[in-house]
Coordinates of C-alpha atoms and ligand atoms in Angstrom, one line a residue:
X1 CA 15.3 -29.8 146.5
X2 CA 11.4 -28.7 146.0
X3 CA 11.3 -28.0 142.8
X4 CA 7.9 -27.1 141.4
X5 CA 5.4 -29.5 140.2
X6 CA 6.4 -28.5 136.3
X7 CA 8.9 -26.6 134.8
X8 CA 8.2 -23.0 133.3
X9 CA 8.8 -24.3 130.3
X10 CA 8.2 -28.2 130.4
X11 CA 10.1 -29.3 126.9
X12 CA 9.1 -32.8 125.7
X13 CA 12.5 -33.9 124.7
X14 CA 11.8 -37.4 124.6
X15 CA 15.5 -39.1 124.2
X16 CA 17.1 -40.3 120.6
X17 CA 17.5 -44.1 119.7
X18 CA 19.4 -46.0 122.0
X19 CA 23.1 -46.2 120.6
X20 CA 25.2 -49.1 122.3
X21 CA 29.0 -47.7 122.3
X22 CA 32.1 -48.5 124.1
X23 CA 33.6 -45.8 125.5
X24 CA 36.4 -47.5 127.7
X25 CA 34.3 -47.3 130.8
X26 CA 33.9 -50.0 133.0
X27 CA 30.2 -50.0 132.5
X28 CA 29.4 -47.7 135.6
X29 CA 30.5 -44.4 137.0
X30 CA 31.3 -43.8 140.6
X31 CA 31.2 -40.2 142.0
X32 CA 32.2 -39.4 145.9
X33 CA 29.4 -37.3 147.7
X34 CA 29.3 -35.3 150.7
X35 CA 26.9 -33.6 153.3
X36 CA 28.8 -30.7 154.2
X37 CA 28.8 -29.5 158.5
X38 CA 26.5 -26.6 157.1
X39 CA 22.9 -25.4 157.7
X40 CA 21.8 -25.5 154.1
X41 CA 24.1 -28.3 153.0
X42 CA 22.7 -31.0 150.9
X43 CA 24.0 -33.6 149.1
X44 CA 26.8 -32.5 146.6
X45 CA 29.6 -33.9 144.7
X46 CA 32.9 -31.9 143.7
X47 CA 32.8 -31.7 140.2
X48 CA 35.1 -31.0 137.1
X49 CA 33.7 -29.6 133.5
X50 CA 35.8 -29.8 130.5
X51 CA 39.8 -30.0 130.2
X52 CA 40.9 -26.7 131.4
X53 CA 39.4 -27.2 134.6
X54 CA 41.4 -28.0 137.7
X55 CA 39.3 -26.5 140.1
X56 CA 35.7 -28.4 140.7
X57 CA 31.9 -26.5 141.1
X58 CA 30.4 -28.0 143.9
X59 CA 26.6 -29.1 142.4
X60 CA 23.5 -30.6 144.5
X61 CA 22.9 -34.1 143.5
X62 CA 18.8 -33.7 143.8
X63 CA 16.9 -36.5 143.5
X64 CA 14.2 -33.9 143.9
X65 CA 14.7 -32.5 140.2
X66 CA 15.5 -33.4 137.0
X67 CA 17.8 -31.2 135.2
X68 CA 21.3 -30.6 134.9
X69 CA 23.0 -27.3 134.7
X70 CA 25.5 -25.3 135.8
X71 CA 26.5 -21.8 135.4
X72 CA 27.8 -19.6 132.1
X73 CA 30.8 -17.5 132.3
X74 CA 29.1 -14.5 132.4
X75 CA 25.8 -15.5 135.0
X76 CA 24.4 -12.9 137.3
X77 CA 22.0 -13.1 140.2
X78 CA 19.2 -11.1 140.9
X79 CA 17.8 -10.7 144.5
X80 CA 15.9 -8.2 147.3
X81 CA 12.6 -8.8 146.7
X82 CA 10.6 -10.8 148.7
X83 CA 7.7 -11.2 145.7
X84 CA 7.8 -14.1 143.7
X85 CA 9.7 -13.5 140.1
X86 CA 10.5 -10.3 141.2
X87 CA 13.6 -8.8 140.2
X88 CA 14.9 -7.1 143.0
X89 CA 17.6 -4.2 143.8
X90 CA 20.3 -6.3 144.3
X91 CA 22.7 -8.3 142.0
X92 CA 26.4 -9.9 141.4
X93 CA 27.8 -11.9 138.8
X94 CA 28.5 -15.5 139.8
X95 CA 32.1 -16.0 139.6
X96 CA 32.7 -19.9 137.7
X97 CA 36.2 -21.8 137.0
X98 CA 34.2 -23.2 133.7
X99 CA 34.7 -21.3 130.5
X100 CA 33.4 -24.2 127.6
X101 CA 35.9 -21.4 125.0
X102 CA 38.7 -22.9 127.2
X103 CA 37.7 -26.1 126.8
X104 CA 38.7 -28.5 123.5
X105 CA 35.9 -30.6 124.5
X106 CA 33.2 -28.1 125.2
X107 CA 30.3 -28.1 121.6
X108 CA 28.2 -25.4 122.9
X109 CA 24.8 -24.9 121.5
X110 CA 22.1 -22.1 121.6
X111 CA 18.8 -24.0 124.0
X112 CA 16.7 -22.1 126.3
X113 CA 16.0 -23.6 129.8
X114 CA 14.5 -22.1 132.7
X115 CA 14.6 -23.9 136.1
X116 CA 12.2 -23.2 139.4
X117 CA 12.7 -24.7 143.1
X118 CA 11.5 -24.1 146.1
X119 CA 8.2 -23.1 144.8
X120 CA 9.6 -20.7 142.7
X121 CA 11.7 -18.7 145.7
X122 CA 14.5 -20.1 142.9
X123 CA 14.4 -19.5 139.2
X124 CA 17.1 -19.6 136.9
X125 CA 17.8 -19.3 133.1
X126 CA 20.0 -19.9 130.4
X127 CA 19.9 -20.0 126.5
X128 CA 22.8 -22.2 125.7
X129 CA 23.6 -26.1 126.2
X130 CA 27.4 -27.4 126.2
X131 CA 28.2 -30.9 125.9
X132 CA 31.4 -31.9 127.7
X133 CA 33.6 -33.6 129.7
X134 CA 32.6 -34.3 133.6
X135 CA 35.1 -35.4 136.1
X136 CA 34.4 -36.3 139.4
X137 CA 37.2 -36.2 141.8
X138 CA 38.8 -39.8 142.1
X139 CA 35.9 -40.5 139.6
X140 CA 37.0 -41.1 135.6
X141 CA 35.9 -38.9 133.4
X142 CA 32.2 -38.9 131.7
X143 CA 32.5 -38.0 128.0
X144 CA 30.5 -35.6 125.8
X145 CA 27.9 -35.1 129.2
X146 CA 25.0 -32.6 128.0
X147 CA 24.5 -29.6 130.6
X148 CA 22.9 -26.2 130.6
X149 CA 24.6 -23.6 131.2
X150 CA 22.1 -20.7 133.2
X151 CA 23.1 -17.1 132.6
X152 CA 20.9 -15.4 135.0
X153 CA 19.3 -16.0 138.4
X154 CA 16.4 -14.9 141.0
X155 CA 16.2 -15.5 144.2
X156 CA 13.4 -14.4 146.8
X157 CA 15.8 -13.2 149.6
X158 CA 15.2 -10.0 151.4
X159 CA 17.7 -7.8 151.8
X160 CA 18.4 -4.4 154.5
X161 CA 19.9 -2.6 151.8
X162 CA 23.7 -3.9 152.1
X163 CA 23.3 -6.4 149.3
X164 CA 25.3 -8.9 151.1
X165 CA 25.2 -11.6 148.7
X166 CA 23.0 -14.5 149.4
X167 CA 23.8 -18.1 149.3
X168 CA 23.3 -19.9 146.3
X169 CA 23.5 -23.0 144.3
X170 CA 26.5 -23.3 141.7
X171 CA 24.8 -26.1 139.8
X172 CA 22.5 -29.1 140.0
X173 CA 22.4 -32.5 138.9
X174 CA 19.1 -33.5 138.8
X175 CA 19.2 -37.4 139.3
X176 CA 14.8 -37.7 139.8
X177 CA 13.6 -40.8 137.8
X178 CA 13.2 -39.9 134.0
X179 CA 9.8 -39.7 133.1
X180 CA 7.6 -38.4 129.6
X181 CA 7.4 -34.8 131.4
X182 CA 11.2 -34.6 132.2
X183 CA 12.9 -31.2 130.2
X184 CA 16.5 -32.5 130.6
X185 CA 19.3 -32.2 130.2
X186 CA 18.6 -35.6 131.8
X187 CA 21.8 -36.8 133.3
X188 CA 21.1 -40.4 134.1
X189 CA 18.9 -40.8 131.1
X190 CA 21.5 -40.1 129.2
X191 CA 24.5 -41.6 130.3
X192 CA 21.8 -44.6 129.3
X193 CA 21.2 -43.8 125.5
X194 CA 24.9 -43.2 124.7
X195 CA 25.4 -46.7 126.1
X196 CA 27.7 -45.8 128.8
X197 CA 26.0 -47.6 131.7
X198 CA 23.6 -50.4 130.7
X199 CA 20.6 -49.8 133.0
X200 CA 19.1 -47.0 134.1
X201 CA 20.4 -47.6 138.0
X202 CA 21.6 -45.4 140.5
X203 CA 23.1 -46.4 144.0
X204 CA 23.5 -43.4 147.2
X205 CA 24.9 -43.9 150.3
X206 CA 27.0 -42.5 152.7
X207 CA 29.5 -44.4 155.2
X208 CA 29.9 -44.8 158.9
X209 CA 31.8 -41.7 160.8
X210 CA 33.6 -42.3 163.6
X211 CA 33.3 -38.0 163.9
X212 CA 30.4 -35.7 165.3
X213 CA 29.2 -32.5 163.8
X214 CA 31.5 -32.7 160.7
X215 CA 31.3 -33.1 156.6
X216 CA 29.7 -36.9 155.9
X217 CA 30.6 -38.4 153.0
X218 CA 29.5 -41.6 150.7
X219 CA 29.3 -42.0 147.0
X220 CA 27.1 -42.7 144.1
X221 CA 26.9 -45.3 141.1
X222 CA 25.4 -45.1 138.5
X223 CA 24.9 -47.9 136.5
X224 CA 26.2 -50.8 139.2
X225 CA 25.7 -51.0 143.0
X226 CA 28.7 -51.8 145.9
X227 CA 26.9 -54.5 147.9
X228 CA 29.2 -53.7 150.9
X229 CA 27.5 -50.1 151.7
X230 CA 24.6 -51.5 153.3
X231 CA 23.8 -54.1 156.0
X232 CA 20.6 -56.2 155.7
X233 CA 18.5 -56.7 153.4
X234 CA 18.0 -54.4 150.2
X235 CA 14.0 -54.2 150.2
X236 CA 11.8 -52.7 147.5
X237 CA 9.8 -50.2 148.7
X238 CA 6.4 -48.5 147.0
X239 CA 6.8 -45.8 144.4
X240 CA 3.8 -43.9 145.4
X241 CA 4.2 -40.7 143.2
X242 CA 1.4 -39.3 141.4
X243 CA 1.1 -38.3 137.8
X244 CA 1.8 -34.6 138.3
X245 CA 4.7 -35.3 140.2
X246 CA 8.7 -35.1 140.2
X247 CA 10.8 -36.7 142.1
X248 CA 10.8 -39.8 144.5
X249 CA 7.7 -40.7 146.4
X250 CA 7.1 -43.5 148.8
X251 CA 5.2 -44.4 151.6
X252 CA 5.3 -42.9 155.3
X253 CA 7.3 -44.8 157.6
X254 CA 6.8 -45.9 160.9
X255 CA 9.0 -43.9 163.5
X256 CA 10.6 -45.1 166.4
X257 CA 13.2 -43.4 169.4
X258 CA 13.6 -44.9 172.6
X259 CA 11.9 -48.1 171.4
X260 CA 8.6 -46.1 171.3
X261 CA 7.1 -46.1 167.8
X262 CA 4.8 -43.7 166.3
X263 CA 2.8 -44.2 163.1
X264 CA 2.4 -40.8 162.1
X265 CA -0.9 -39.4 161.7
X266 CA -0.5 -37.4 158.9
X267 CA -2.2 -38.6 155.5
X268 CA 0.9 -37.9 153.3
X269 CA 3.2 -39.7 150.8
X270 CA 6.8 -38.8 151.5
X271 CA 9.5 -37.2 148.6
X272 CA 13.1 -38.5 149.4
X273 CA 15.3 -36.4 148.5
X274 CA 18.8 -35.3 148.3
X275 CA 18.6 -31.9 147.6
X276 CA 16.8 -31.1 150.7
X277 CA 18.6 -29.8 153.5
X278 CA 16.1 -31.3 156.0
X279 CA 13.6 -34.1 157.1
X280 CA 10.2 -33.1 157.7
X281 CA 8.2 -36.1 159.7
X282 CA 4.5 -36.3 159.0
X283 CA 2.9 -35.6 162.5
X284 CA 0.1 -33.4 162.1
X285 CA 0.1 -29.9 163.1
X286 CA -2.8 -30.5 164.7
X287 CA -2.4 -33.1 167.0
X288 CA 0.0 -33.7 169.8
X289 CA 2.2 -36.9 168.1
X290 CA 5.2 -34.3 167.8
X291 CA 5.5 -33.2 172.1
X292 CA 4.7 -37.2 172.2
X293 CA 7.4 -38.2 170.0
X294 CA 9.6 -35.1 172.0
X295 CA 8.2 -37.1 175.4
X296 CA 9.5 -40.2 174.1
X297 CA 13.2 -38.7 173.7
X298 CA 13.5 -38.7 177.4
X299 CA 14.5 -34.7 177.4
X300 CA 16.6 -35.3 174.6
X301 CA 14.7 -33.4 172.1
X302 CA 13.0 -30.4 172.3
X303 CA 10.6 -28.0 169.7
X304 CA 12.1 -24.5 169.0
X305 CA 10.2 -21.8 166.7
X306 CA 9.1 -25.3 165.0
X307 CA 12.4 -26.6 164.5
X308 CA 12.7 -29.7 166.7
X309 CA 16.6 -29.5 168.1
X310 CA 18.6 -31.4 170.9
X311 CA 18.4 -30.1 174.8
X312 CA 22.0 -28.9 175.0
X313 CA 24.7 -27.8 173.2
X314 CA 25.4 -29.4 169.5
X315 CA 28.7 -31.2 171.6
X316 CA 26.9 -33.4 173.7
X317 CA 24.6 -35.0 171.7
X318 CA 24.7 -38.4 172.6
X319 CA 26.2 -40.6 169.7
X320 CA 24.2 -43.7 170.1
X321 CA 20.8 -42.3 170.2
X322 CA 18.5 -43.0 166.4
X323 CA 15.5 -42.3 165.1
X324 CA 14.5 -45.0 163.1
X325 CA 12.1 -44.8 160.1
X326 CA 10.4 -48.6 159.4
X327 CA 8.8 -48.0 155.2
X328 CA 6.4 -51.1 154.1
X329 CA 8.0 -53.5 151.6
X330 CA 6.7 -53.9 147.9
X331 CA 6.6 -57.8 149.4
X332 CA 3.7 -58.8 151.5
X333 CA 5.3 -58.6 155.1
X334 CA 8.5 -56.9 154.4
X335 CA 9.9 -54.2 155.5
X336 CA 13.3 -51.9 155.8
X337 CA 13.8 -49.7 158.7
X338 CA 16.6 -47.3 159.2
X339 CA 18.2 -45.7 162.1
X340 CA 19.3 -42.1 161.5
X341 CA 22.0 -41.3 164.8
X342 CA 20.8 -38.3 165.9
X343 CA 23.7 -36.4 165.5
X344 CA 23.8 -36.4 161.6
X345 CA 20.8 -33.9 162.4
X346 CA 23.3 -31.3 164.0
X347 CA 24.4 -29.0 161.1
X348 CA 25.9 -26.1 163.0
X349 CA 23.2 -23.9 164.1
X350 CA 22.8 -22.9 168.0
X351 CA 20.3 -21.3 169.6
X352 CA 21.5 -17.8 170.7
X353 CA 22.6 -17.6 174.0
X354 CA 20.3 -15.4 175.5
X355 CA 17.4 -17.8 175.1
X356 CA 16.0 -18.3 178.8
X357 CA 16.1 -22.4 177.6
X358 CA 19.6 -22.6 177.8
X359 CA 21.3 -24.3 174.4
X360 CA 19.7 -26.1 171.8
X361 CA 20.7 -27.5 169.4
X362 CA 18.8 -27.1 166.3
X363 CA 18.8 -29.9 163.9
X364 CA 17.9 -30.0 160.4
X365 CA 14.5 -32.0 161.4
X366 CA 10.8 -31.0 162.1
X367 CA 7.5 -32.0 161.9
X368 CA 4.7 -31.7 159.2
X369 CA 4.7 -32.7 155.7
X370 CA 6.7 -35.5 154.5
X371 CA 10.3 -35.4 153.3
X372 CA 13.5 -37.3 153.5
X373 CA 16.6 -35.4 152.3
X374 CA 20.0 -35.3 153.1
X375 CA 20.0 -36.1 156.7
X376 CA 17.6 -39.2 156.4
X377 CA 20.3 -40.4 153.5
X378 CA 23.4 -40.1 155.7
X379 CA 21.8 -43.5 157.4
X380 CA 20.3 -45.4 154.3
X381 CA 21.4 -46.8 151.3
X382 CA 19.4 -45.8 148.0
X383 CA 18.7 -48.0 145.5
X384 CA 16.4 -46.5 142.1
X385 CA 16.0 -48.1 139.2
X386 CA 14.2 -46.8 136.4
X387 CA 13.1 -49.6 134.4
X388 CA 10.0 -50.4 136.4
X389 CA 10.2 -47.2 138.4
X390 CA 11.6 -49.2 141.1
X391 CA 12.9 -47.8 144.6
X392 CA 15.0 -49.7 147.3
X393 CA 16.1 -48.9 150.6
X394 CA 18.7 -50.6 152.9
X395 CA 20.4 -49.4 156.2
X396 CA 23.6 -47.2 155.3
X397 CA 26.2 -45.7 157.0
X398 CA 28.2 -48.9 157.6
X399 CA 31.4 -49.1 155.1
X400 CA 34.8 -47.1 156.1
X401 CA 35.3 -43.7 155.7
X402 CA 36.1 -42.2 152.4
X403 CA 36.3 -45.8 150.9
X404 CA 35.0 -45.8 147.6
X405 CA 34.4 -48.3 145.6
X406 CA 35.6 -51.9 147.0
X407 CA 35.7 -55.1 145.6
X408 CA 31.9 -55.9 145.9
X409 CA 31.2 -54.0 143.0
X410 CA 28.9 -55.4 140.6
X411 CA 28.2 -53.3 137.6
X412 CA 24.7 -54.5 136.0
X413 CA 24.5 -55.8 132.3
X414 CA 21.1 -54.7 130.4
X415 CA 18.0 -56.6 132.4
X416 CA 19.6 -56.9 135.8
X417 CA 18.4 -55.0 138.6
X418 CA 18.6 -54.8 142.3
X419 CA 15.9 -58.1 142.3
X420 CA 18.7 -60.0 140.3
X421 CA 21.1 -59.7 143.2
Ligands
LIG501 C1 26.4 -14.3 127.9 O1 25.0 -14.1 128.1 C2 24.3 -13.9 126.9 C3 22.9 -13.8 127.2 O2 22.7 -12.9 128.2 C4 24.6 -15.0 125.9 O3 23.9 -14.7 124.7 C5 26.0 -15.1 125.7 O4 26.3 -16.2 124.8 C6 26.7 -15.4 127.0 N1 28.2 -15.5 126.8 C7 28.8 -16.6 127.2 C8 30.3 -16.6 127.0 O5 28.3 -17.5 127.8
LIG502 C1 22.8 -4.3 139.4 O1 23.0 -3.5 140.6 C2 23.5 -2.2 140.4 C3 23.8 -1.6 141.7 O2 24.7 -2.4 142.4 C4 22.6 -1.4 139.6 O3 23.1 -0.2 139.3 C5 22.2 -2.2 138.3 O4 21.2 -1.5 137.6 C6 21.8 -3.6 138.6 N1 21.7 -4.3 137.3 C7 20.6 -5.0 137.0 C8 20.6 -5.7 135.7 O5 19.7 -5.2 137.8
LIG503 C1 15.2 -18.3 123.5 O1 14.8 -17.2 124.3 C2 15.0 -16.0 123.6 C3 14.7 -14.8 124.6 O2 13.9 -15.2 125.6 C4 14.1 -16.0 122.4 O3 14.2 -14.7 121.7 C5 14.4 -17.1 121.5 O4 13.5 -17.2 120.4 C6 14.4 -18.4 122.3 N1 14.9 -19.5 121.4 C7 14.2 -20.6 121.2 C8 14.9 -21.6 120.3 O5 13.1 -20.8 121.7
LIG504 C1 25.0 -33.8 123.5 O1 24.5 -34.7 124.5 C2 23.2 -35.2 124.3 C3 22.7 -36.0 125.5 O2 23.6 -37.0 125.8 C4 23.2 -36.0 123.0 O3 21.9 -36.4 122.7 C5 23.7 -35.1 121.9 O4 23.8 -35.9 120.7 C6 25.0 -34.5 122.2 N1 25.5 -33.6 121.2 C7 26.6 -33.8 120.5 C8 26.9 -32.8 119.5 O5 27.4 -34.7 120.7
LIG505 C1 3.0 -39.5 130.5 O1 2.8 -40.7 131.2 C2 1.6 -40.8 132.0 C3 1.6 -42.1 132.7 O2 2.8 -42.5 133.1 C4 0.4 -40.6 131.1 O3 -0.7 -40.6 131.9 C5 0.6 -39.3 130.3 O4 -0.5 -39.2 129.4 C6 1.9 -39.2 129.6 N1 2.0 -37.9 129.0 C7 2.5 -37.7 127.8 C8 2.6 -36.3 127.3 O5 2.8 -38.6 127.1
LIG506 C1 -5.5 -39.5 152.1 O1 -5.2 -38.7 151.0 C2 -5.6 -39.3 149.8 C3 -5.1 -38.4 148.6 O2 -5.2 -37.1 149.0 C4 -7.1 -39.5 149.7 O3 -7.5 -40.1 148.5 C5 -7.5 -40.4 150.9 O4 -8.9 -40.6 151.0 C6 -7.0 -39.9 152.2 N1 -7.2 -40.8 153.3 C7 -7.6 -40.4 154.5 C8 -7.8 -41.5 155.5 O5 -7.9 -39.3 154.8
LIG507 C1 -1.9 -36.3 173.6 O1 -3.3 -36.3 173.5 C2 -3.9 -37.5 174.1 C3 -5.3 -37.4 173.8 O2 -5.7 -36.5 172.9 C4 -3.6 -37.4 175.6 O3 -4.2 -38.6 176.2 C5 -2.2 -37.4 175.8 O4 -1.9 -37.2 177.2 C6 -1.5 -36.2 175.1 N1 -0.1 -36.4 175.2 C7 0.8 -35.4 175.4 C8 2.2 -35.7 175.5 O5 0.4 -34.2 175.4
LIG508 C1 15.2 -41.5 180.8 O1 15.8 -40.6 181.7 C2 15.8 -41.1 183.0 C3 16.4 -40.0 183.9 O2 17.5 -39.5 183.4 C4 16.6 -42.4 183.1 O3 16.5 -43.0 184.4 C5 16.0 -43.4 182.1 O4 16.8 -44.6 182.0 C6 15.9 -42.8 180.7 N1 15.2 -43.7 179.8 C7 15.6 -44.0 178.6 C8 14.8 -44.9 177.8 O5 16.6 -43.4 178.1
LIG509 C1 16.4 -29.5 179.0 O1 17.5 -29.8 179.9 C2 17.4 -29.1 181.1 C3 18.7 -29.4 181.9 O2 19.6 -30.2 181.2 C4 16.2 -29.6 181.9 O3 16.2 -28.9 183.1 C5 15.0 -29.4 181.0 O4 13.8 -29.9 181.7 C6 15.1 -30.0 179.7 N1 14.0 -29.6 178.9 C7 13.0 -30.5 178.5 C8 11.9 -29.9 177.6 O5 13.1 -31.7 178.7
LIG510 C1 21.7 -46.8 166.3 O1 21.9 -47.4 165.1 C2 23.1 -48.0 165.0 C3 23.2 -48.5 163.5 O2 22.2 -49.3 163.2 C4 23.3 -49.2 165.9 O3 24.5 -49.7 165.9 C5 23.0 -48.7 167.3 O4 23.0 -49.7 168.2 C6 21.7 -47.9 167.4 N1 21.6 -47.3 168.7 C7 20.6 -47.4 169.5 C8 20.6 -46.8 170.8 O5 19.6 -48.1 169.1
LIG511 C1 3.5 -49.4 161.7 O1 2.9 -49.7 162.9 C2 1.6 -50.2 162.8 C3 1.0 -50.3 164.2 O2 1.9 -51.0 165.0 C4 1.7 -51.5 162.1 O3 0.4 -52.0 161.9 C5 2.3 -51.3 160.7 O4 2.5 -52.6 160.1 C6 3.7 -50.7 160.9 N1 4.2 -50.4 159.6 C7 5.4 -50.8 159.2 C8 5.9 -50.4 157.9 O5 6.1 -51.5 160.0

């Protein structure tokens, strides 16, 4: 997700000395992920706090922040005014299965942390820390993990005076490379310093689907990387972010459909990330490269209030029609490119009937600005690596369904990296 450029309150908690421990793990955790048949969906992960818990929160794991919390017992949110950090008319109390009193392995602490996204249209704030145990389903269990717990919320959405309550995120796991401005709690740094993962790697991907217009799914790793979730080569790509930055940066790729390719004529760098519900590509505003690249669909795909959709109903989009997306190589002369099947686009939203165009299909896709989220990420593999600030891209989407992990796991010792493979 967008988060803004820096924190309310940007904390320098710069992390203790590195204690190597062994905890029982095998040296990486796995996590399943999904990108749910929704509009706003992004990529989440069903997860378990503490040992009370049976039922999991369902948190965005956003490669576009980098802060982990979830919600208190007693959390409100606060909406109905369309003003930035207003707090408007309408509220509700966010209903949570965690309760760290229920929970033997909960310490809770007082902290303050304040969180913005979405330039601000998201804000929320909490004044206590607990430290506990996270379980991913069919994942083992992450001891003593360090999250904050937010007790109130705002969020710019406008309301006709029902107070219908808004959606709204149950928790994040901000995953974005550490860095000296980072607030925490810091999930990936940290799994590092209490020694339970011995490089500061991460793997994403999701798998093939034999399905249209339902739930993808894939899986993370952190510390270690499952060789059989990509096909080709694993290419380092540039890490173009700038200083005031958070988040994943790289260069602007290439874009191809129907074997025409377009080199985009924006002058952007690009933010890949996984709390975004959508892909913006950077044609200009201003120039006709998005009706070309529409022209180049063959009818396929067509622009509607900005929002570039299929010509049809979400049911027939064709299931062998991409958009690929070719990023420059670190290496003189390489490159990765990805194909993203159209259809991963479709996230349930139609054009109403009445519209004189007959249906569309309106995908999470359009034009302007640069950003790769969840859809782009249901085709590639993700490789980051923080030691070095590294980034590495592969085509995804090619292991079975709902897999896992499988036996071409390798789990990284200290110094290894996706070069050492
Ligand atoms: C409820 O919220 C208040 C702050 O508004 C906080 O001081 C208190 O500890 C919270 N209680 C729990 C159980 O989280
Ligand atoms: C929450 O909303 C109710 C009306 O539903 C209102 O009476 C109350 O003052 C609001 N509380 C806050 C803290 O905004
Ligand atoms: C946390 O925030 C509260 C209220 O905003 C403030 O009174 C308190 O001093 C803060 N605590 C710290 C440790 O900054
Ligand atoms: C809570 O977790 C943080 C981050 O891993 C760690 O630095 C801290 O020591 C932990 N606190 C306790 C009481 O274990
Ligand atoms: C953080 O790192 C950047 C370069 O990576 C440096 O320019 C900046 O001064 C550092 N800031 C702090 C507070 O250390
Ligand atoms: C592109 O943008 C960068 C940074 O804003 C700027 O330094 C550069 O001159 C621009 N290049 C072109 C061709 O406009
Ligand atoms: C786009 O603009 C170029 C020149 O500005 C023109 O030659 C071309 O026909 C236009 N293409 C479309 C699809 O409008
Ligand atoms: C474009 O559509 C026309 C008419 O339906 C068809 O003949 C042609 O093969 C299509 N071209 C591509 C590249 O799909
Ligand atoms: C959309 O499809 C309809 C019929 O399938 C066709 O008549 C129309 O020209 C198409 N629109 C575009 C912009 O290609
Ligand atoms: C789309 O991409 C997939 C996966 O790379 C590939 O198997 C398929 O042939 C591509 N389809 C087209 C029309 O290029
Ligand atoms: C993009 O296309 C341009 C023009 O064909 C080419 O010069 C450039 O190398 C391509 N970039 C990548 C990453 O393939």
């Amino acid at each position: 997700m967008l988060s803004s450029t820096a924190s309310l309150y940007a904390f320098l908690s710069l992390s203790s000395a590195l204690t190597i421990t062994t905890r029982g793990n095998a040296g990486y955790y796995y996590m399943p992920v999904e990108f749910d048949y929704d509009p706003d969906s992004r990529v989440t992960a069903e997860l378990t706090f503490g040992s009370a818990d049976k039922e999991p929160i369902q948190v965005v794991m956003d490669t576009g922040s980098s802060d982990a919390w979830i919600w208190s017992p007693n959390g409100t949110i606060h909406w109905g005014s369309n003003y930035l950090g207003a707090v408007g008319p309408c509220n509700a109390s966010v209903p949570t299965p965690y309760n760290p009193s229920l929970s033997s392995t909960a310490i809770v602490y007082d902290h303050n942390s304040t969180y913005a996204y979405a330039g601000n249209a998201k804000i929320v704030s909490g004044a206590q820390y607990v430290n506990d145990t996270l379980t991913a389903t069919n994942g083992s269990p992450i001891p003593n993990v360090q999250i904050a717990m937010e007790n109130y919320g705002t969020l710019r959405q406008l309301d006709d005076g029902s107070c219908k309550i808004p959606e709204f995120d149950r928790g994040i796991i901000g995953l974005a490379p550490y860095t000296n401005t980072t607030s925490g709690p810091a999930f990936r740094q940290n799994l590092f310093d209490a020694g339970l993962i011995a490089t500061r790697t991460m793997t994403m991907w999701f798998d093939h689907t034999t399905t249209s217009l339902s739930k993808l799914v894939g899986g993370v790793i952190f510390g270690g990387i499952d060789t059989s979730k990509y096909t080709g080569e694993l290419i380092q790509v540039p890490n173009v972010i700038a200083d005031y930055q958070i988040g994943i940066y790289i260069p602007k790729p290439n874009v191809t459909i129907n074997g025409q390719t377009f080199v985009p004529d924006q002058n952007t760098t690009c933010l890949l990330d996984s709390g975004a519900h959508a892909d913006y590509i950077p044609f200009d505003y201003l120039s006709n490269m998005t009706s070309q690249f529409l022209a180049a669909s063959n009818g396929t795909l067509i622009q509607y209030a900005g929002v570039i959709g299929f010509n049809g109903s979400c049911e027939n989009i064709p299931s062998d029609l991409n958009i690929t997306y070719t990023f420059p190589g670190v290496e003189e002369g390489k490159s990765v490119s990805i194909d993203v099947p159209i259809k991963n686009y479709a996230r349930g939203l139609q054009t109403p009937p009445d519209a004189d165009m007959g249906d569309i299909c309106l995908f999470n896709l359009e034009s302007g600005g640069c950003q790769f989220g969840a859809p782009f990420l249901s085709g590639a593999f993700m490789g980051l690596d923080d030691e070095g600030a590294e980034i590495w891209l592969a085509q995804g989407a090619v292991s079975a369904e709902g897999q896992g992990v499988s036996g071409s796991l390798k789990v990284f010792e200290a110094g290894e990296g996706f070069g050492s493979l």
